[in-house]
PDB file of C-alpha atoms in Angstrom:
ATOM      1  CA  GLU A 155       9.161 -13.693   4.290  1.00 96.00           C
ATOM      2  CA  THR A 156      10.876 -11.345   1.857  1.00 98.00           C
ATOM      3  CA  VAL A 157      12.255  -8.344   3.731  1.00 98.00           C
ATOM      4  CA  MET A 158      12.538  -5.077   1.828  1.00 98.00           C
ATOM      5  CA  ALA A 159      15.152  -2.501   2.849  1.00 98.00           C
ATOM      6  CA  GLN A 160      15.169   1.061   1.517  1.00 98.00           C
ATOM      7  CA  SER A 161      18.019   3.526   1.585  1.00 97.00           C
ATOM      8  CA  PRO A 162      18.647   6.189   2.514  1.00 98.00           C
ATOM      9  CA  ALA A 163      15.970   6.799   5.121  1.00 98.00           C
ATOM     10  CA  THR A 164      16.035  10.496   4.273  1.00 98.00           C
ATOM     11  CA  LEU A 165      17.326  12.164   1.120  1.00 97.00           C
ATOM     12  CA  SER A 166      17.862  15.915   1.005  1.00 96.00           C
ATOM     13  CA  VAL A 167      17.689  17.260  -2.519  1.00 96.00           C
ATOM     14  CA  SER A 168      17.387  20.701  -4.089  1.00 95.00           C
ATOM     15  CA  PRO A 169      14.580  21.361  -6.587  1.00 95.00           C
ATOM     16  CA  GLY A 170      15.724  20.552 -10.105  1.00 96.00           C
ATOM     17  CA  GLU A 171      18.295  18.008  -8.953  1.00 97.00           C
ATOM     18  CA  ARG A 172      18.220  14.261  -9.501  1.00 97.00           C
ATOM     19  CA  ALA A 173      17.146  11.907  -6.721  1.00 97.00           C
ATOM     20  CA  THR A 174      18.114   8.251  -6.584  1.00 98.00           C
ATOM     21  CA  LEU A 175      16.330   5.956  -4.141  1.00 98.00           C
ATOM     22  CA  SER A 176      17.320   2.353  -3.471  1.00 98.00           C
ATOM     23  CA  CYS A 177      15.332  -0.727  -2.512  1.00 98.00           C
ATOM     24  CA  ARG A 178      16.875  -4.109  -1.715  1.00 98.00           C
ATOM     25  CA  ALA A 179      15.075  -7.421  -1.282  1.00 98.00           C
ATOM     26  CA  SER A 180      16.307 -10.182   1.023  1.00 98.00           C
ATOM     27  CA  GLN A 181      15.744 -12.688  -1.809  1.00 98.00           C
ATOM     28  CA  SER A 182      14.996 -12.370  -5.492  1.00 98.00           C
ATOM     29  CA  VAL A 183      11.612 -10.893  -6.354  1.00 98.00           C
ATOM     30  CA  SER A 184      12.258 -11.022 -10.113  1.00 97.00           C
ATOM     31  CA  SER A 185      10.689  -7.822 -11.494  1.00 98.00           C
ATOM     32  CA  LYS A 186       7.668  -7.919  -9.204  1.00 98.00           C
ATOM     33  CA  LEU A 187       8.409  -4.637  -7.524  1.00 98.00           C
ATOM     34  CA  ALA A 188       6.230  -1.547  -7.175  1.00 98.00           C
ATOM     35  CA  TRP A 189       6.952   1.996  -5.997  1.00 98.00           C
ATOM     36  CA  TYR A 190       4.492   4.303  -4.259  1.00 98.00           C
ATOM     37  CA  GLN A 191       4.556   7.977  -3.348  1.00 98.00           C
ATOM     38  CA  GLN A 192       2.887   9.231  -0.179  1.00 98.00           C
ATOM     39  CA  LYS A 193       2.435  12.868   0.769  1.00 98.00           C
ATOM     40  CA  PRO A 194       1.521  13.952   4.315  1.00 96.00           C
ATOM     41  CA  GLY A 195      -2.093  13.177   5.183  1.00 96.00           C
ATOM     42  CA  GLN A 196      -2.687  11.404   1.877  1.00 98.00           C
ATOM     43  CA  ALA A 197      -3.002   7.821   0.724  1.00 98.00           C
ATOM     44  CA  PRO A 198      -0.148   6.211  -1.176  1.00 98.00           C
ATOM     45  CA  ARG A 199      -0.153   6.604  -4.946  1.00 98.00           C
ATOM     46  CA  LEU A 200       1.147   3.977  -7.345  1.00 98.00           C
ATOM     47  CA  LEU A 201       4.104   5.245  -9.387  1.00 98.00           C
ATOM     48  CA  ILE A 202       5.871   2.213 -10.841  1.00 98.00           C
ATOM     49  CA  TYR A 203       5.052  -1.478 -11.232  1.00 98.00           C
ATOM     50  CA  GLY A 204       6.908  -4.363 -12.775  1.00 98.00           C
ATOM     51  CA  ALA A 205      10.054  -2.589 -11.533  1.00 98.00           C
ATOM     52  CA  SER A 206      10.088  -0.161 -14.456  1.00 98.00           C
ATOM     53  CA  THR A 207       6.609   0.532 -15.856  1.00 98.00           C
ATOM     54  CA  ARG A 208       5.130   3.911 -15.007  1.00 98.00           C
ATOM     55  CA  ALA A 209       1.522   3.886 -13.830  1.00 98.00           C
ATOM     56  CA  THR A 210      -1.077   5.919 -15.673  1.00 97.00           C
ATOM     57  CA  GLY A 211      -0.516   9.637 -15.351  1.00 97.00           C
ATOM     58  CA  VAL A 212       2.920   9.413 -13.736  1.00 98.00           C
ATOM     59  CA  PRO A 213       5.347  11.999 -15.156  1.00 98.00           C
ATOM     60  CA  VAL A 214       8.272  10.749 -17.231  1.00 98.00           C
ATOM     61  CA  ARG A 215      10.759  12.200 -14.739  1.00 98.00           C
ATOM     62  CA  PHE A 216      10.012   9.142 -12.582  1.00 98.00           C
ATOM     63  CA  SER A 217      11.801   5.982 -13.681  1.00 98.00           C
ATOM     64  CA  GLY A 218      12.367   2.585 -12.124  1.00 98.00           C
ATOM     65  CA  SER A 219      15.063   0.032 -12.778  1.00 98.00           C
ATOM     66  CA  GLY A 220      16.475  -3.204 -11.430  1.00 98.00           C
ATOM     67  CA  SER A 221      15.563  -6.838 -11.029  1.00 98.00           C
ATOM     68  CA  GLY A 222      16.251  -9.661  -8.630  1.00 98.00           C
ATOM     69  CA  THR A 223      17.230  -8.028  -5.352  1.00 98.00           C
ATOM     70  CA  GLU A 224      18.380  -4.512  -6.277  1.00 98.00           C
ATOM     71  CA  PHE A 225      16.041  -1.755  -7.453  1.00 98.00           C
ATOM     72  CA  THR A 226      16.249   1.977  -8.022  1.00 98.00           C
ATOM     73  CA  LEU A 227      13.691   4.761  -8.325  1.00 98.00           C
ATOM     74  CA  THR A 228      15.080   7.842 -10.048  1.00 98.00           C
ATOM     75  CA  ILE A 229      13.455  11.251 -10.160  1.00 97.00           C
ATOM     76  CA  SER A 230      15.343  13.072 -12.886  1.00 95.00           C
ATOM     77  CA  SER A 231      14.582  16.669 -11.897  1.00 94.00           C
ATOM     78  CA  LEU A 232      12.795  17.160  -8.621  1.00 96.00           C
ATOM     79  CA  GLN A 233       9.707  19.327  -8.679  1.00 96.00           C
ATOM     80  CA  PRO A 234       8.193  20.917  -5.554  1.00 94.00           C
ATOM     81  CA  GLU A 235       5.337  18.398  -5.601  1.00 95.00           C
ATOM     82  CA  ASP A 236       7.776  15.449  -5.506  1.00 97.00           C
ATOM     83  CA  PHE A 237       8.838  16.000  -1.909  1.00 94.00           C
ATOM     84  CA  ALA A 238       7.211  13.035  -0.190  1.00 98.00           C
ATOM     85  CA  VAL A 239       7.863   9.569   1.215  1.00 98.00           C
ATOM     86  CA  TYR A 240       8.482   6.764  -1.264  1.00 98.00           C
ATOM     87  CA  TYR A 241       7.864   3.069  -0.562  1.00 98.00           C
ATOM     88  CA  CYS A 242       8.805  -0.034  -2.493  1.00 98.00           C
ATOM     89  CA  GLN A 243       6.707  -3.216  -2.328  1.00 98.00           C
ATOM     90  CA  GLN A 244       7.421  -6.735  -3.521  1.00 98.00           C
ATOM     91  CA  TYR A 245       4.697  -8.991  -4.851  1.00 98.00           C
ATOM     92  CA  ASN A 246       6.683 -12.018  -5.929  1.00 98.00           C
ATOM     93  CA  ASP A 247       6.699 -14.048  -2.726  1.00 93.00           C
ATOM     94  CA  TRP A 248       3.683 -13.895  -0.465  1.00 92.00           C
ATOM     95  CA  PRO A 249       1.937 -13.957   1.912  1.00 93.00           C
ATOM     96  CA  PRO A 250       2.931 -11.617   3.230  1.00 96.00           C
ATOM     97  CA  LEU A 251       3.153  -8.825   0.690  1.00 97.00           C
ATOM     98  CA  THR A 252       5.911  -6.625   2.052  1.00 98.00           C
ATOM     99  CA  PHE A 253       6.904  -2.985   1.881  1.00 98.00           C
ATOM    100  CA  GLY A 254      10.187  -1.264   2.507  1.00 98.00           C
ATOM    101  CA  GLY A 255      10.460   1.181   5.376  1.00 98.00           C
ATOM    102  CA  GLY A 256      10.307   4.194   3.097  1.00 98.00           C
ATOM    103  CA  THR A 257      12.581   7.010   1.945  1.00 98.00           C
ATOM    104  CA  MET A 258      11.640  10.573   2.755  1.00 98.00           C
ATOM    105  CA  VAL A 259      12.695  13.030   0.056  1.00 98.00           C
ATOM    106  CA  GLU A 260      13.021  16.455   1.629  1.00 96.00           C
ATOM    107  CA  ILE A 261      13.950  19.882   0.384  1.00 90.00           C
ATOM    108  CA  LYS A 262      17.612  20.723   0.812  1.00 90.00           C
TER     109      LYS A 262
ATOM    110  CA  GLU B 109     -14.432   7.829 -11.756  1.00 94.00           C
ATOM    111  CA  VAL B 110     -12.812   4.940  -9.949  1.00 96.00           C
ATOM    112  CA  GLN B 111     -12.976   5.603  -6.222  1.00 97.00           C
ATOM    113  CA  LEU B 112     -12.741   3.922  -2.829  1.00 98.00           C
ATOM    114  CA  VAL B 113     -14.112   5.490   0.349  1.00 98.00           C
ATOM    115  CA  GLU B 114     -13.439   3.981   3.754  1.00 98.00           C
ATOM    116  CA  SER B 115     -15.472   4.530   6.904  1.00 98.00           C
ATOM    117  CA  GLY B 116     -16.029   3.031  10.337  1.00 98.00           C
ATOM    118  CA  GLY B 117     -12.848   3.976  12.127  1.00 97.00           C
ATOM    119  CA  GLY B 118     -12.784   5.370  15.630  1.00 97.00           C
ATOM    120  CA  LEU B 119     -11.664   4.876  19.207  1.00 98.00           C
ATOM    121  CA  ILE B 120     -12.133   1.391  20.615  1.00 98.00           C
ATOM    122  CA  GLN B 121     -10.968  -0.280  23.805  1.00 98.00           C
ATOM    123  CA  PRO B 122      -8.515  -3.190  23.741  1.00 98.00           C
ATOM    124  CA  GLY B 123     -10.345  -6.452  23.212  1.00 98.00           C
ATOM    125  CA  GLY B 124     -13.174  -4.739  21.403  1.00 98.00           C
ATOM    126  CA  SER B 125     -14.497  -5.116  17.867  1.00 98.00           C
ATOM    127  CA  LEU B 126     -14.905  -2.736  14.960  1.00 98.00           C
ATOM    128  CA  ARG B 127     -16.077  -3.104  11.376  1.00 98.00           C
ATOM    129  CA  LEU B 128     -14.563  -0.979   8.652  1.00 98.00           C
ATOM    130  CA  SER B 129     -16.345  -0.388   5.365  1.00 98.00           C
ATOM    131  CA  CYS B 130     -14.974   0.473   1.947  1.00 97.00           C
ATOM    132  CA  ALA B 131     -17.401   1.709  -0.701  1.00 96.00           C
ATOM    133  CA  ALA B 132     -16.248   1.234  -4.271  1.00 96.00           C
ATOM    134  CA  SER B 133     -17.451   3.132  -7.325  1.00 95.00           C
ATOM    135  CA  GLY B 134     -16.459   3.142 -10.963  1.00 95.00           C
ATOM    136  CA  PHE B 135     -15.581  -0.548 -11.013  1.00 94.00           C
ATOM    137  CA  SER B 136     -16.881  -3.875  -9.711  1.00 91.00           C
ATOM    138  CA  VAL B 137     -15.495  -5.376  -6.504  1.00 92.00           C
ATOM    139  CA  SER B 138     -16.840  -8.713  -7.730  1.00 90.00           C
ATOM    140  CA  TYR B 139     -14.291  -8.831 -10.549  1.00 93.00           C
ATOM    141  CA  ASN B 140     -11.254  -7.456  -8.736  1.00 95.00           C
ATOM    142  CA  PHE B 141      -9.062  -8.699  -5.922  1.00 96.00           C
ATOM    143  CA  MET B 142      -9.095  -6.178  -3.101  1.00 97.00           C
ATOM    144  CA  THR B 143      -6.824  -5.485  -0.175  1.00 98.00           C
ATOM    145  CA  TRP B 144      -6.412  -3.675   3.147  1.00 98.00           C
ATOM    146  CA  VAL B 145      -3.137  -2.001   4.054  1.00 98.00           C
ATOM    147  CA  ARG B 146      -2.546  -0.212   7.346  1.00 98.00           C
ATOM    148  CA  GLN B 147      -0.145   2.430   8.593  1.00 98.00           C
ATOM    149  CA  ALA B 148       0.572   2.976  12.273  1.00 98.00           C
ATOM    150  CA  PRO B 149       1.089   6.628  13.268  1.00 97.00           C
ATOM    151  CA  GLY B 150       4.421   7.853  11.921  1.00 96.00           C
ATOM    152  CA  LYS B 151       5.294   4.408  10.541  1.00 98.00           C
ATOM    153  CA  GLY B 152       5.433   2.620   7.213  1.00 98.00           C
ATOM    154  CA  LEU B 153       2.913   0.568   5.287  1.00 98.00           C
ATOM    155  CA  GLU B 154       1.842  -2.931   6.401  1.00 98.00           C
ATOM    156  CA  TRP B 155      -0.216  -5.307   4.286  1.00 98.00           C
ATOM    157  CA  VAL B 156      -3.204  -6.757   6.165  1.00 98.00           C
ATOM    158  CA  SER B 157      -5.358  -8.910   3.862  1.00 98.00           C
ATOM    159  CA  VAL B 158      -6.352  -9.753   0.281  1.00 98.00           C
ATOM    160  CA  LEU B 159      -9.860 -10.777  -0.766  1.00 97.00           C
ATOM    161  CA  TYR B 160     -10.193 -12.899  -3.890  1.00 95.00           C
ATOM    162  CA  THR B 161     -13.050 -12.691  -6.343  1.00 93.00           C
ATOM    163  CA  GLY B 162     -14.182 -16.138  -5.199  1.00 91.00           C
ATOM    164  CA  GLY B 163     -14.632 -14.844  -1.659  1.00 90.00           C
ATOM    165  CA  GLY B 164     -11.604 -16.424  -0.060  1.00 95.00           C
ATOM    166  CA  ALA B 165      -8.985 -14.314   1.696  1.00 97.00           C
ATOM    167  CA  LYS B 166      -5.421 -14.324   2.932  1.00 97.00           C
ATOM    168  CA  TYR B 167      -4.205 -12.504   6.026  1.00 98.00           C
ATOM    169  CA  ALA B 168      -1.020 -11.251   7.582  1.00 98.00           C
ATOM    170  CA  ASP B 169       0.032 -13.370  10.556  1.00 97.00           C
ATOM    171  CA  SER B 170      -0.434 -10.353  12.836  1.00 98.00           C
ATOM    172  CA  VAL B 171      -4.205 -10.327  12.203  1.00 98.00           C
ATOM    173  CA  LYS B 172      -4.967 -13.938  11.279  1.00 98.00           C
ATOM    174  CA  GLY B 173      -7.836 -15.341  13.328  1.00 98.00           C
ATOM    175  CA  ARG B 174      -8.914 -11.872  14.480  1.00 98.00           C
ATOM    176  CA  PHE B 175      -9.766 -10.019  11.241  1.00 98.00           C
ATOM    177  CA  THR B 176     -12.220 -11.077   8.532  1.00 98.00           C
ATOM    178  CA  PHE B 177     -12.336  -9.536   5.063  1.00 98.00           C
ATOM    179  CA  SER B 178     -15.625  -9.817   3.164  1.00 96.00           C
ATOM    180  CA  ARG B 179     -17.737  -8.026   0.583  1.00 94.00           C
ATOM    181  CA  ASP B 180     -21.306  -7.255  -0.346  1.00 90.00           C
ATOM    182  CA  SER B 181     -21.196  -7.214  -4.129  1.00 77.00           C
ATOM    183  CA  SER B 182     -24.750  -5.945  -4.441  1.00 81.00           C
ATOM    184  CA  GLU B 183     -23.732  -2.810  -2.586  1.00 77.00           C
ATOM    185  CA  SER B 184     -20.159  -2.635  -3.949  1.00 92.00           C
ATOM    186  CA  THR B 185     -18.932  -2.509  -0.395  1.00 95.00           C
ATOM    187  CA  LEU B 186     -16.076  -4.278   1.316  1.00 96.00           C
ATOM    188  CA  TYR B 187     -15.819  -4.944   5.024  1.00 97.00           C
ATOM    189  CA  LEU B 188     -13.020  -5.587   7.463  1.00 98.00           C
ATOM    190  CA  GLN B 189     -14.344  -7.086  10.683  1.00 98.00           C
ATOM    191  CA  MET B 190     -11.751  -6.571  13.391  1.00 98.00           C
ATOM    192  CA  ASP B 191     -12.106  -8.514  16.644  1.00 98.00           C
ATOM    193  CA  SER B 192      -9.935  -8.839  19.750  1.00 98.00           C
ATOM    194  CA  LEU B 193      -8.317  -5.522  18.951  1.00 98.00           C
ATOM    195  CA  ARG B 194      -4.932  -4.673  20.430  1.00 98.00           C
ATOM    196  CA  SER B 195      -3.075  -1.419  20.882  1.00 98.00           C
ATOM    197  CA  GLU B 196      -0.720  -2.440  18.065  1.00 98.00           C
ATOM    198  CA  ASP B 197      -3.689  -2.440  15.665  1.00 98.00           C
ATOM    199  CA  THR B 198      -3.849   1.354  15.968  1.00 98.00           C
ATOM    200  CA  ALA B 199      -3.361   2.658  12.444  1.00 98.00           C
ATOM    201  CA  VAL B 200      -4.889   4.294   9.418  1.00 98.00           C
ATOM    202  CA  TYR B 201      -6.511   1.515   7.399  1.00 98.00           C
ATOM    203  CA  TYR B 202      -6.497   1.857   3.629  1.00 98.00           C
ATOM    204  CA  CYS B 203      -8.672  -0.097   1.240  1.00 98.00           C
ATOM    205  CA  ALA B 204      -7.070  -0.618  -2.182  1.00 98.00           C
ATOM    206  CA  ARG B 205      -7.646  -2.433  -5.461  1.00 98.00           C
ATOM    207  CA  VAL B 206      -5.234  -5.137  -6.522  1.00 98.00           C
ATOM    208  CA  ALA B 207      -4.020  -4.671 -10.089  1.00 97.00           C
ATOM    209  CA  TRP B 208      -5.097  -7.199 -12.717  1.00 95.00           C
ATOM    210  CA  ASP B 209      -1.554  -8.329 -13.522  1.00 95.00           C
ATOM    211  CA  GLY B 210       0.070  -8.570 -10.126  1.00 96.00           C
ATOM    212  CA  TYR B 211      -0.381  -8.073  -6.405  1.00 97.00           C
ATOM    213  CA  TYR B 212       0.365  -4.385  -6.366  1.00 98.00           C
ATOM    214  CA  PHE B 213      -2.219  -1.740  -5.622  1.00 98.00           C
ATOM    215  CA  ASP B 214      -3.422   0.685  -8.272  1.00 98.00           C
ATOM    216  CA  VAL B 215      -6.327   2.477  -6.569  1.00 98.00           C
ATOM    217  CA  TRP B 216      -6.383   3.557  -2.911  1.00 98.00           C
ATOM    218  CA  GLY B 217      -8.980   5.014  -0.609  1.00 98.00           C
ATOM    219  CA  GLN B 218      -8.256   7.962   1.663  1.00 98.00           C
ATOM    220  CA  GLY B 219      -8.048   5.788   4.781  1.00 98.00           C
ATOM    221  CA  THR B 220      -9.837   5.587   8.113  1.00 98.00           C
ATOM    222  CA  LEU B 221      -8.142   5.863  11.515  1.00 98.00           C
ATOM    223  CA  VAL B 222      -8.562   3.147  14.116  1.00 98.00           C
ATOM    224  CA  THR B 223      -7.328   3.914  17.623  1.00 98.00           C
ATOM    225  CA  VAL B 224      -7.216   1.093  20.151  1.00 98.00           C
ATOM    226  CA  SER B 225      -6.809   2.524  23.611  1.00 97.00           C
ATOM    227  CA  SER B 226      -8.373   2.427  27.046  1.00 96.00           C
TER     228      SER B 226
END
């Protein structure tokens, strides 16, 4: 099973600042990595797939990078609606499909 | 509009059974792989099962032999039959569509809460 680890668990950022979230896989997942955003009481929303491709309708301030075992989600200038929990998910080696534990981005 | 709507959650005693439904609109469940993902209260996301277009399915070890994923294509509805429920199955269950080019999930329902407790 490929274990996904996200860091930090919580990230405190001021509006307008940059946020950098990390996701590490226990073995290579190539570029088969997705990022999701989840707000309280809502379902997850797909942001990024293929490690770096934005999903339809996702603002350009969200960008993904990395391959193999190290991945990064960057939010270039945090907007009030971006404060949420972010999850990474690998889809290279399965079953099972696995998610990271999440990073909560909170207002500083 | 592409949409998924789950229903069927509720309070059930340990050892009991429950069937969740997921109604799809705006696309065909016959031509898309579909999945269930769950989230225990205050916890992260856990993949549960994938249903292939051919009708076969794969399951997480934690639910294998207890859960069955199926569909009724004529009604565009998916089902998750959950038997021998345990307290650790307590979670919000999300139905989602698997993307065409990889096993990530591009459309999600709003979720339905299952509580297993005596």
